[in-house]
Short mmCIF file of N, CA and C and ligand atoms in Angstrom, two decimals:
data_model
loop_
_atom_site.label_atom_id
_atom_site.label_comp_id
_atom_site.label_asym_id
_atom_site.label_seq_id
_atom_site.Cartn_x
_atom_site.Cartn_y
_atom_site.Cartn_z
N MET A 1 -76.85 -18.66 50.91
CA MET A 1 -76.88 -17.84 49.71
C MET A 1 -78.27 -17.20 49.57
N ILE A 2 -78.27 -15.93 49.24
CA ILE A 2 -79.54 -15.22 49.01
C ILE A 2 -79.69 -14.99 47.51
N ARG A 3 -80.84 -15.30 46.99
CA ARG A 3 -81.10 -15.07 45.56
C ARG A 3 -82.58 -14.77 45.36
N ASP A 4 -82.91 -14.34 44.13
CA ASP A 4 -84.32 -14.08 43.81
C ASP A 4 -85.11 -15.39 43.79
N CYS A 5 -86.34 -15.31 44.23
CA CYS A 5 -87.24 -16.47 44.20
C CYS A 5 -87.60 -16.80 42.75
N THR A 6 -87.63 -18.09 42.45
CA THR A 6 -88.07 -18.55 41.13
C THR A 6 -89.31 -19.42 41.33
N PRO A 7 -90.05 -19.68 40.24
CA PRO A 7 -91.27 -20.48 40.40
C PRO A 7 -91.04 -21.84 41.07
N VAL A 8 -89.87 -22.45 40.88
CA VAL A 8 -89.66 -23.77 41.51
C VAL A 8 -89.52 -23.67 43.03
N ASP A 9 -89.22 -22.49 43.53
CA ASP A 9 -89.11 -22.31 44.99
C ASP A 9 -90.48 -22.20 45.67
N LEU A 10 -91.52 -22.08 44.86
CA LEU A 10 -92.84 -21.76 45.44
C LEU A 10 -93.46 -22.91 46.22
N ASP A 11 -92.98 -24.14 45.99
CA ASP A 11 -93.48 -25.24 46.83
C ASP A 11 -93.11 -24.99 48.29
N VAL A 12 -91.90 -24.50 48.51
CA VAL A 12 -91.47 -24.22 49.89
C VAL A 12 -92.21 -23.00 50.43
N VAL A 13 -92.35 -21.98 49.61
CA VAL A 13 -93.10 -20.78 50.03
C VAL A 13 -94.53 -21.18 50.43
N HIS A 14 -95.15 -22.03 49.63
CA HIS A 14 -96.51 -22.50 49.94
C HIS A 14 -96.52 -23.31 51.23
N ALA A 15 -95.55 -24.20 51.40
CA ALA A 15 -95.52 -25.03 52.61
C ALA A 15 -95.35 -24.15 53.86
N LEU A 16 -94.53 -23.11 53.77
CA LEU A 16 -94.36 -22.20 54.90
C LEU A 16 -95.66 -21.48 55.21
N HIS A 17 -96.36 -21.08 54.15
CA HIS A 17 -97.65 -20.40 54.30
C HIS A 17 -98.67 -21.32 54.98
N VAL A 18 -98.78 -22.55 54.50
CA VAL A 18 -99.75 -23.49 55.07
C VAL A 18 -99.46 -23.73 56.55
N ASP A 19 -98.19 -23.93 56.86
CA ASP A 19 -97.80 -24.18 58.25
C ASP A 19 -98.16 -22.97 59.13
N ALA A 20 -97.86 -21.78 58.63
CA ALA A 20 -98.13 -20.56 59.41
C ALA A 20 -99.63 -20.34 59.60
N VAL A 21 -100.41 -20.62 58.55
CA VAL A 21 -101.87 -20.43 58.66
C VAL A 21 -102.48 -21.43 59.64
N LEU A 22 -102.08 -22.69 59.51
CA LEU A 22 -102.73 -23.74 60.30
C LEU A 22 -102.26 -23.77 61.75
N HIS A 23 -100.99 -23.39 61.99
CA HIS A 23 -100.42 -23.67 63.31
C HIS A 23 -99.93 -22.45 64.07
N SER A 24 -100.12 -21.24 63.53
CA SER A 24 -99.56 -20.08 64.23
C SER A 24 -100.44 -18.85 64.03
N THR A 25 -100.08 -17.80 64.75
CA THR A 25 -100.73 -16.51 64.53
C THR A 25 -99.80 -15.56 63.78
N ALA A 26 -98.80 -16.12 63.07
CA ALA A 26 -97.91 -15.27 62.26
C ALA A 26 -98.70 -14.61 61.13
N ILE A 27 -99.73 -15.32 60.65
CA ILE A 27 -100.58 -14.73 59.61
C ILE A 27 -102.03 -14.96 60.03
N TRP A 28 -102.82 -13.89 59.97
CA TRP A 28 -104.19 -13.94 60.49
C TRP A 28 -105.15 -14.33 59.38
N GLN A 29 -105.07 -15.59 59.03
CA GLN A 29 -105.92 -16.14 57.98
C GLN A 29 -106.33 -17.52 58.46
N ASP A 30 -107.57 -17.92 58.15
CA ASP A 30 -108.06 -19.21 58.66
C ASP A 30 -107.80 -20.35 57.72
N GLU A 31 -107.88 -20.07 56.41
CA GLU A 31 -107.69 -21.12 55.40
C GLU A 31 -106.48 -20.78 54.55
N PRO A 32 -105.58 -21.73 54.31
CA PRO A 32 -104.42 -21.43 53.46
C PRO A 32 -104.83 -21.23 52.00
N HIS A 33 -104.06 -20.42 51.29
CA HIS A 33 -104.23 -20.32 49.85
C HIS A 33 -103.78 -21.63 49.20
N PRO A 34 -104.38 -21.99 48.06
CA PRO A 34 -103.88 -23.16 47.33
C PRO A 34 -102.52 -22.87 46.71
N ARG A 35 -101.80 -23.91 46.37
CA ARG A 35 -100.45 -23.76 45.78
C ARG A 35 -100.48 -22.83 44.55
N ALA A 36 -101.53 -22.96 43.72
CA ALA A 36 -101.60 -22.19 42.47
C ALA A 36 -101.62 -20.68 42.73
N TYR A 37 -102.14 -20.26 43.87
CA TYR A 37 -102.20 -18.83 44.22
C TYR A 37 -100.83 -18.20 44.12
N PHE A 38 -99.78 -18.95 44.49
CA PHE A 38 -98.45 -18.35 44.61
C PHE A 38 -97.78 -18.09 43.26
N ASP A 39 -98.22 -18.78 42.21
CA ASP A 39 -97.70 -18.45 40.87
C ASP A 39 -98.07 -17.01 40.52
N ASP A 40 -99.35 -16.68 40.72
CA ASP A 40 -99.81 -15.30 40.44
C ASP A 40 -99.15 -14.31 41.41
N TRP A 41 -99.05 -14.73 42.65
CA TRP A 41 -98.44 -13.87 43.69
C TRP A 41 -97.02 -13.46 43.29
N LEU A 42 -96.20 -14.43 42.87
CA LEU A 42 -94.82 -14.12 42.49
C LEU A 42 -94.80 -13.23 41.23
N ALA A 43 -95.64 -13.57 40.28
CA ALA A 43 -95.69 -12.77 39.04
C ALA A 43 -96.09 -11.33 39.34
N GLU A 44 -97.04 -11.16 40.24
CA GLU A 44 -97.49 -9.80 40.60
C GLU A 44 -96.40 -9.02 41.33
N ARG A 45 -95.72 -9.70 42.25
CA ARG A 45 -94.62 -9.01 42.96
C ARG A 45 -93.57 -8.52 41.98
N ARG A 46 -93.24 -9.39 41.02
CA ARG A 46 -92.22 -9.03 40.03
C ARG A 46 -92.71 -7.87 39.17
N ALA A 47 -93.96 -7.96 38.72
CA ALA A 47 -94.52 -6.91 37.85
C ALA A 47 -94.55 -5.57 38.58
N ASP A 48 -94.78 -5.61 39.88
CA ASP A 48 -94.84 -4.38 40.68
C ASP A 48 -93.46 -3.90 41.13
N GLY A 49 -92.42 -4.68 40.81
CA GLY A 49 -91.06 -4.28 41.17
C GLY A 49 -90.70 -4.55 42.62
N TYR A 50 -91.40 -5.47 43.27
CA TYR A 50 -91.09 -5.82 44.66
C TYR A 50 -90.24 -7.09 44.70
N PRO A 51 -89.22 -7.11 45.56
CA PRO A 51 -88.36 -8.30 45.61
C PRO A 51 -89.00 -9.45 46.38
N VAL A 52 -88.71 -10.66 45.95
CA VAL A 52 -88.99 -11.86 46.74
C VAL A 52 -87.67 -12.62 46.78
N LEU A 53 -87.06 -12.66 47.95
CA LEU A 53 -85.73 -13.26 48.10
C LEU A 53 -85.85 -14.59 48.82
N VAL A 54 -85.06 -15.57 48.41
CA VAL A 54 -85.00 -16.82 49.15
C VAL A 54 -83.58 -17.02 49.67
N ALA A 55 -83.51 -17.72 50.80
CA ALA A 55 -82.21 -18.14 51.35
C ALA A 55 -82.05 -19.61 51.02
N GLU A 56 -80.88 -19.96 50.50
CA GLU A 56 -80.61 -21.35 50.17
C GLU A 56 -79.47 -21.83 51.07
N VAL A 57 -79.68 -22.98 51.71
CA VAL A 57 -78.64 -23.57 52.56
C VAL A 57 -78.41 -24.99 52.07
N ASP A 58 -77.19 -25.28 51.67
CA ASP A 58 -76.84 -26.62 51.15
C ASP A 58 -77.83 -27.07 50.08
N GLY A 59 -78.21 -26.16 49.19
CA GLY A 59 -79.08 -26.51 48.07
C GLY A 59 -80.56 -26.55 48.39
N ALA A 60 -80.93 -26.33 49.66
CA ALA A 60 -82.35 -26.36 50.04
C ALA A 60 -82.83 -24.94 50.33
N VAL A 61 -84.08 -24.65 49.97
CA VAL A 61 -84.66 -23.34 50.30
C VAL A 61 -84.98 -23.33 51.80
N ALA A 62 -84.35 -22.39 52.52
CA ALA A 62 -84.47 -22.35 53.98
C ALA A 62 -85.44 -21.26 54.45
N GLY A 63 -85.84 -20.37 53.55
CA GLY A 63 -86.77 -19.33 53.95
C GLY A 63 -86.88 -18.28 52.85
N TYR A 64 -87.79 -17.34 53.07
CA TYR A 64 -87.93 -16.26 52.10
C TYR A 64 -88.33 -14.97 52.81
N ALA A 65 -88.09 -13.87 52.11
CA ALA A 65 -88.49 -12.55 52.62
C ALA A 65 -88.93 -11.71 51.44
N THR A 66 -89.89 -10.86 51.69
CA THR A 66 -90.43 -10.04 50.61
C THR A 66 -91.03 -8.78 51.19
N TYR A 67 -91.21 -7.77 50.35
CA TYR A 67 -92.00 -6.62 50.79
C TYR A 67 -92.89 -6.15 49.66
N SER A 68 -93.89 -5.40 50.06
CA SER A 68 -94.79 -4.78 49.08
C SER A 68 -95.30 -3.48 49.71
N ALA A 69 -96.28 -2.88 49.06
CA ALA A 69 -96.77 -1.59 49.54
C ALA A 69 -97.27 -1.68 50.98
N PHE A 70 -96.97 -0.66 51.76
CA PHE A 70 -97.50 -0.60 53.14
C PHE A 70 -99.00 -0.34 53.10
N ARG A 71 -99.38 0.66 52.32
CA ARG A 71 -100.79 0.95 52.07
C ARG A 71 -100.91 1.38 50.61
N PRO A 72 -102.10 1.25 50.00
CA PRO A 72 -102.19 1.40 48.55
C PRO A 72 -102.04 2.83 48.01
N HIS A 73 -102.30 3.84 48.81
CA HIS A 73 -102.34 5.19 48.26
C HIS A 73 -100.94 5.70 47.91
N GLN A 74 -100.86 6.58 46.90
CA GLN A 74 -99.57 7.01 46.36
C GLN A 74 -98.65 7.63 47.41
N GLY A 75 -99.24 8.32 48.35
CA GLY A 75 -98.44 8.99 49.37
C GLY A 75 -97.61 8.05 50.22
N TYR A 76 -97.94 6.76 50.19
CA TYR A 76 -97.20 5.77 50.97
C TYR A 76 -96.09 5.10 50.16
N ARG A 77 -95.79 5.63 48.94
CA ARG A 77 -94.91 4.88 48.04
C ARG A 77 -93.49 4.71 48.56
N HIS A 78 -93.07 5.50 49.53
CA HIS A 78 -91.72 5.35 50.06
C HIS A 78 -91.67 4.41 51.27
N THR A 79 -92.81 3.82 51.61
CA THR A 79 -92.89 2.93 52.76
C THR A 79 -93.32 1.55 52.30
N VAL A 80 -92.63 0.53 52.80
CA VAL A 80 -92.98 -0.85 52.44
C VAL A 80 -93.23 -1.66 53.71
N GLU A 81 -93.97 -2.74 53.55
CA GLU A 81 -94.22 -3.67 54.66
C GLU A 81 -93.71 -5.03 54.21
N HIS A 82 -92.96 -5.67 55.06
CA HIS A 82 -92.32 -6.93 54.65
C HIS A 82 -92.86 -8.13 55.43
N SER A 83 -92.46 -9.31 54.96
CA SER A 83 -92.67 -10.52 55.74
C SER A 83 -91.46 -11.43 55.55
N VAL A 84 -91.21 -12.25 56.56
CA VAL A 84 -90.05 -13.15 56.53
C VAL A 84 -90.44 -14.46 57.19
N TYR A 85 -90.13 -15.55 56.51
CA TYR A 85 -90.49 -16.88 57.00
C TYR A 85 -89.30 -17.81 56.82
N VAL A 86 -89.01 -18.60 57.84
CA VAL A 86 -87.89 -19.54 57.77
C VAL A 86 -88.42 -20.95 58.06
N VAL A 87 -87.98 -21.91 57.27
CA VAL A 87 -88.36 -23.32 57.46
C VAL A 87 -87.90 -23.77 58.85
N GLU A 88 -88.79 -24.48 59.56
CA GLU A 88 -88.53 -24.79 60.97
C GLU A 88 -87.14 -25.41 61.20
N ALA A 89 -86.75 -26.32 60.32
CA ALA A 89 -85.48 -27.03 60.51
C ALA A 89 -84.28 -26.08 60.42
N PHE A 90 -84.47 -24.90 59.85
CA PHE A 90 -83.35 -23.97 59.66
C PHE A 90 -83.42 -22.78 60.63
N ARG A 91 -84.39 -22.78 61.54
CA ARG A 91 -84.51 -21.63 62.44
C ARG A 91 -83.38 -21.61 63.46
N GLY A 92 -83.09 -20.40 63.96
CA GLY A 92 -82.07 -20.26 64.99
C GLY A 92 -80.65 -20.31 64.46
N ARG A 93 -80.50 -20.19 63.13
CA ARG A 93 -79.17 -20.26 62.52
C ARG A 93 -78.83 -18.99 61.76
N GLY A 94 -79.58 -17.94 62.00
CA GLY A 94 -79.25 -16.67 61.36
C GLY A 94 -79.82 -16.47 59.97
N VAL A 95 -80.69 -17.39 59.54
CA VAL A 95 -81.23 -17.29 58.17
C VAL A 95 -82.08 -16.03 58.01
N ALA A 96 -82.97 -15.76 58.97
CA ALA A 96 -83.82 -14.56 58.86
C ALA A 96 -82.97 -13.29 58.88
N THR A 97 -81.92 -13.30 59.67
CA THR A 97 -81.05 -12.12 59.74
C THR A 97 -80.42 -11.84 58.38
N VAL A 98 -79.91 -12.88 57.74
CA VAL A 98 -79.26 -12.70 56.43
C VAL A 98 -80.30 -12.27 55.38
N LEU A 99 -81.47 -12.90 55.43
CA LEU A 99 -82.54 -12.51 54.50
C LEU A 99 -82.92 -11.04 54.68
N MET A 100 -83.07 -10.64 55.93
CA MET A 100 -83.49 -9.26 56.19
C MET A 100 -82.40 -8.25 55.84
N ASP A 101 -81.15 -8.62 56.02
CA ASP A 101 -80.07 -7.72 55.60
C ASP A 101 -80.15 -7.49 54.10
N ALA A 102 -80.39 -8.57 53.36
CA ALA A 102 -80.49 -8.45 51.90
C ALA A 102 -81.72 -7.64 51.51
N LEU A 103 -82.82 -7.88 52.22
CA LEU A 103 -84.08 -7.19 51.88
C LEU A 103 -83.98 -5.69 52.17
N THR A 104 -83.38 -5.34 53.30
CA THR A 104 -83.28 -3.91 53.62
C THR A 104 -82.28 -3.23 52.67
N SER A 105 -81.24 -3.95 52.27
CA SER A 105 -80.30 -3.38 51.28
C SER A 105 -81.03 -3.08 49.98
N GLU A 106 -81.85 -4.03 49.57
CA GLU A 106 -82.61 -3.85 48.32
C GLU A 106 -83.57 -2.65 48.46
N ALA A 107 -84.22 -2.56 49.61
CA ALA A 107 -85.17 -1.46 49.82
C ALA A 107 -84.45 -0.11 49.78
N ARG A 108 -83.26 -0.07 50.36
CA ARG A 108 -82.48 1.19 50.33
C ARG A 108 -82.07 1.51 48.89
N ALA A 109 -81.63 0.48 48.16
CA ALA A 109 -81.21 0.69 46.77
C ALA A 109 -82.38 1.19 45.92
N GLU A 110 -83.58 0.79 46.29
CA GLU A 110 -84.78 1.21 45.57
C GLU A 110 -85.29 2.58 46.03
N GLY A 111 -84.60 3.16 47.02
CA GLY A 111 -84.97 4.49 47.48
C GLY A 111 -86.14 4.51 48.46
N ARG A 112 -86.42 3.37 49.07
CA ARG A 112 -87.51 3.36 50.07
C ARG A 112 -87.04 4.09 51.33
N HIS A 113 -87.98 4.63 52.06
CA HIS A 113 -87.64 5.46 53.23
C HIS A 113 -87.88 4.74 54.55
N VAL A 114 -88.93 3.94 54.62
CA VAL A 114 -89.30 3.26 55.87
C VAL A 114 -89.76 1.84 55.56
N MET A 115 -89.35 0.89 56.42
CA MET A 115 -89.87 -0.47 56.33
C MET A 115 -90.69 -0.75 57.59
N MET A 116 -91.90 -1.27 57.39
CA MET A 116 -92.80 -1.56 58.51
C MET A 116 -93.02 -3.06 58.65
N ALA A 117 -93.24 -3.48 59.88
CA ALA A 117 -93.62 -4.87 60.15
C ALA A 117 -94.86 -4.84 61.02
N GLY A 118 -95.84 -5.65 60.67
CA GLY A 118 -97.02 -5.83 61.51
C GLY A 118 -96.96 -7.24 62.08
N ILE A 119 -96.73 -7.33 63.39
CA ILE A 119 -96.41 -8.63 64.01
C ILE A 119 -97.41 -8.92 65.13
N CYS A 120 -97.91 -10.14 65.16
CA CYS A 120 -98.77 -10.54 66.27
C CYS A 120 -98.00 -10.35 67.57
N SER A 121 -98.62 -9.67 68.53
CA SER A 121 -97.90 -9.30 69.75
C SER A 121 -97.42 -10.52 70.54
N SER A 122 -98.01 -11.69 70.29
CA SER A 122 -97.55 -12.89 71.00
C SER A 122 -96.39 -13.58 70.28
N ASN A 123 -95.99 -13.06 69.11
CA ASN A 123 -94.90 -13.69 68.35
C ASN A 123 -93.56 -13.15 68.85
N THR A 124 -93.16 -13.67 70.02
CA THR A 124 -91.97 -13.11 70.68
C THR A 124 -90.70 -13.32 69.85
N ALA A 125 -90.64 -14.42 69.09
CA ALA A 125 -89.44 -14.67 68.27
C ALA A 125 -89.30 -13.59 67.21
N SER A 126 -90.41 -13.27 66.55
CA SER A 126 -90.36 -12.28 65.48
C SER A 126 -90.08 -10.88 66.04
N ILE A 127 -90.69 -10.56 67.18
CA ILE A 127 -90.44 -9.23 67.77
C ILE A 127 -88.97 -9.12 68.19
N ALA A 128 -88.42 -10.19 68.77
CA ALA A 128 -87.00 -10.17 69.16
C ALA A 128 -86.10 -10.04 67.93
N LEU A 129 -86.46 -10.77 66.88
CA LEU A 129 -85.68 -10.67 65.63
C LEU A 129 -85.67 -9.23 65.13
N HIS A 130 -86.84 -8.61 65.08
CA HIS A 130 -86.93 -7.26 64.52
C HIS A 130 -86.23 -6.23 65.42
N GLU A 131 -86.32 -6.42 66.72
CA GLU A 131 -85.58 -5.51 67.62
C GLU A 131 -84.09 -5.61 67.34
N ARG A 132 -83.63 -6.83 67.14
CA ARG A 132 -82.20 -7.05 66.88
C ARG A 132 -81.78 -6.43 65.55
N LEU A 133 -82.73 -6.35 64.62
CA LEU A 133 -82.44 -5.76 63.31
C LEU A 133 -82.53 -4.23 63.32
N GLY A 134 -82.94 -3.66 64.46
CA GLY A 134 -83.00 -2.20 64.56
C GLY A 134 -84.39 -1.62 64.44
N PHE A 135 -85.41 -2.47 64.27
CA PHE A 135 -86.79 -1.98 64.25
C PHE A 135 -87.18 -1.56 65.67
N THR A 136 -88.03 -0.53 65.77
CA THR A 136 -88.58 -0.16 67.07
C THR A 136 -90.10 -0.25 67.03
N THR A 137 -90.67 -0.58 68.17
CA THR A 137 -92.13 -0.66 68.26
C THR A 137 -92.70 0.74 68.29
N VAL A 138 -93.63 1.02 67.36
CA VAL A 138 -94.21 2.36 67.29
C VAL A 138 -95.70 2.35 67.65
N GLY A 139 -96.22 1.16 67.91
CA GLY A 139 -97.61 1.10 68.31
C GLY A 139 -98.07 -0.33 68.52
N VAL A 140 -99.06 -0.45 69.38
CA VAL A 140 -99.69 -1.75 69.58
C VAL A 140 -101.19 -1.54 69.43
N LEU A 141 -101.80 -2.28 68.53
CA LEU A 141 -103.23 -2.16 68.28
C LEU A 141 -103.93 -3.33 68.96
N PRO A 142 -104.61 -3.06 70.08
CA PRO A 142 -105.20 -4.16 70.85
C PRO A 142 -106.41 -4.78 70.15
N GLU A 143 -106.43 -6.09 70.12
CA GLU A 143 -107.62 -6.88 69.71
C GLU A 143 -108.15 -6.53 68.33
N VAL A 144 -107.24 -6.23 67.40
CA VAL A 144 -107.69 -5.95 66.03
C VAL A 144 -107.81 -7.22 65.19
N GLY A 145 -107.33 -8.34 65.73
CA GLY A 145 -107.43 -9.59 64.98
C GLY A 145 -108.08 -10.68 65.81
N ARG A 146 -108.52 -11.74 65.10
CA ARG A 146 -109.10 -12.86 65.81
C ARG A 146 -108.73 -14.15 65.09
N LYS A 147 -108.24 -15.10 65.85
CA LYS A 147 -107.89 -16.41 65.30
C LYS A 147 -107.85 -17.39 66.46
N PHE A 148 -108.14 -18.67 66.17
CA PHE A 148 -108.12 -19.70 67.20
C PHE A 148 -108.98 -19.30 68.40
N ASP A 149 -110.11 -18.60 68.10
CA ASP A 149 -111.08 -18.23 69.15
C ASP A 149 -110.53 -17.26 70.19
N ARG A 150 -109.57 -16.46 69.80
CA ARG A 150 -109.11 -15.43 70.75
C ARG A 150 -108.74 -14.15 70.01
N TRP A 151 -108.79 -13.02 70.75
CA TRP A 151 -108.41 -11.73 70.18
C TRP A 151 -106.90 -11.64 70.09
N LEU A 152 -106.46 -10.93 69.01
CA LEU A 152 -105.02 -10.80 68.79
C LEU A 152 -104.65 -9.32 68.71
N ASP A 153 -103.52 -8.97 69.34
CA ASP A 153 -102.99 -7.61 69.27
C ASP A 153 -101.93 -7.54 68.17
N LEU A 154 -101.88 -6.40 67.50
CA LEU A 154 -100.90 -6.21 66.42
C LEU A 154 -99.83 -5.21 66.88
N THR A 155 -98.58 -5.67 66.86
CA THR A 155 -97.45 -4.77 67.16
C THR A 155 -96.89 -4.24 65.85
N LEU A 156 -96.86 -2.92 65.74
CA LEU A 156 -96.29 -2.28 64.55
C LEU A 156 -94.85 -1.88 64.85
N MET A 157 -93.94 -2.35 64.00
CA MET A 157 -92.52 -2.02 64.18
C MET A 157 -92.01 -1.31 62.93
N ARG A 158 -91.07 -0.38 63.16
CA ARG A 158 -90.63 0.52 62.08
C ARG A 158 -89.12 0.58 62.01
N LEU A 159 -88.61 0.51 60.78
CA LEU A 159 -87.17 0.69 60.55
C LEU A 159 -86.96 1.83 59.56
N PRO A 160 -86.27 2.91 59.98
CA PRO A 160 -85.95 3.96 59.01
C PRO A 160 -84.86 3.44 58.07
N LEU A 161 -85.02 3.71 56.78
CA LEU A 161 -84.05 3.22 55.79
C LEU A 161 -83.15 4.33 55.28
N SER A 162 -83.62 5.55 55.42
CA SER A 162 -82.80 6.68 54.92
C SER A 162 -83.04 7.89 55.81
C1 LIG B 1 -89.23 -15.36 63.34
C2 LIG B 1 -88.33 -16.17 62.39
C3 LIG B 1 -88.43 -15.57 60.99
C4 LIG B 1 -86.87 -16.06 62.89
O1 LIG B 1 -86.03 -16.72 61.92
P1 LIG B 1 -84.58 -17.30 62.34
O2 LIG B 1 -83.84 -17.60 61.07
O3 LIG B 1 -84.73 -18.40 63.31
O4 LIG B 1 -83.94 -16.03 63.06
P2 LIG B 1 -82.38 -15.78 63.32
O5 LIG B 1 -81.69 -17.08 63.54
O6 LIG B 1 -81.84 -14.89 62.23
O7 LIG B 1 -82.44 -14.99 64.71
C5 LIG B 1 -82.02 -13.65 64.86
C6 LIG B 1 -82.45 -13.13 66.21
O8 LIG B 1 -83.88 -13.18 66.31
C7 LIG B 1 -84.24 -13.51 67.66
N1 LIG B 1 -84.94 -14.80 67.67
C8 LIG B 1 -85.09 -15.67 66.64
N2 LIG B 1 -85.83 -16.74 67.03
C9 LIG B 1 -86.12 -16.55 68.34
C10 LIG B 1 -86.87 -17.29 69.28
N3 LIG B 1 -87.44 -18.48 68.97
N4 LIG B 1 -87.01 -16.79 70.53
C11 LIG B 1 -86.47 -15.60 70.86
N5 LIG B 1 -85.73 -14.84 69.99
C12 LIG B 1 -85.57 -15.31 68.75
C13 LIG B 1 -82.96 -13.57 68.45
O9 LIG B 1 -82.68 -12.27 68.94
C14 LIG B 1 -81.97 -13.94 67.38
O10 LIG B 1 -80.66 -13.57 67.70
P3 LIG B 1 -79.71 -14.60 68.52
O11 LIG B 1 -79.72 -15.89 67.75
O12 LIG B 1 -78.39 -13.94 68.53
O13 LIG B 1 -80.35 -14.76 69.86
C15 LIG B 1 -88.71 -17.67 62.38
O14 LIG B 1 -88.83 -18.13 63.70
C16 LIG B 1 -89.99 -17.97 61.65
O15 LIG B 1 -89.99 -18.15 60.43
N6 LIG B 1 -91.12 -18.03 62.39
C17 LIG B 1 -92.41 -18.34 61.81
C18 LIG B 1 -92.91 -17.28 60.84
C19 LIG B 1 -92.93 -15.92 61.48
O16 LIG B 1 -93.31 -15.73 62.63
N7 LIG B 1 -92.52 -14.93 60.67
C20 LIG B 1 -92.57 -13.55 61.05
C21 LIG B 1 -93.96 -13.03 60.79
S1 LIG B 1 -94.09 -11.33 61.30
#
């Protein structure tokens, strides 16, 4: 089941964030945000009119997906950049696919024109997921990031919505 994120879901959102920061290059940050950060984060997303969707499987939050502005200037208002995270125990079961279907539907309903993803080039699972969803790679930015003592390349993927 896909539904809007509520404050009680934020423990899982925070846990996914901590895991991704500490153990992966899915997010290029060295220190995780504290749990309290996400209360403001959710409130801001809502105030700005951006969706935060969670997938629920057998009563448990299995993942979330959200988008916000691609870049801050007004001319980018028809373009959004998203993120999607699935709890490890629920991966490989189509959860991200269902979340992304709901997220792209919402973006289309909101009149967005393009959805962008910025993915670490070594994140083969995420790149494969996005290819399967119809995103195409439109650029690779070599060595624009650094984490775990190595340079990271950023793959930019694009999905036309209208
Ligand atoms: C990437 C991620 C969101 C995929 O979630 P998921 O629910 O397991 O994905 P799905 O089950 O919907 O998979 C859909 C397709 O994605 C691809 N895919 C997903 N996981 C994959 C993996 N580990 N290796 C290769 N391809 C993979 C496959 O094409 C898959 O289709 P298939 O099952 O028919 O082969 C999940 O692994 C995750 O949360 N990773 C950590 C956070 C992250 O990297 N987020 C993205 C940041 S840009």
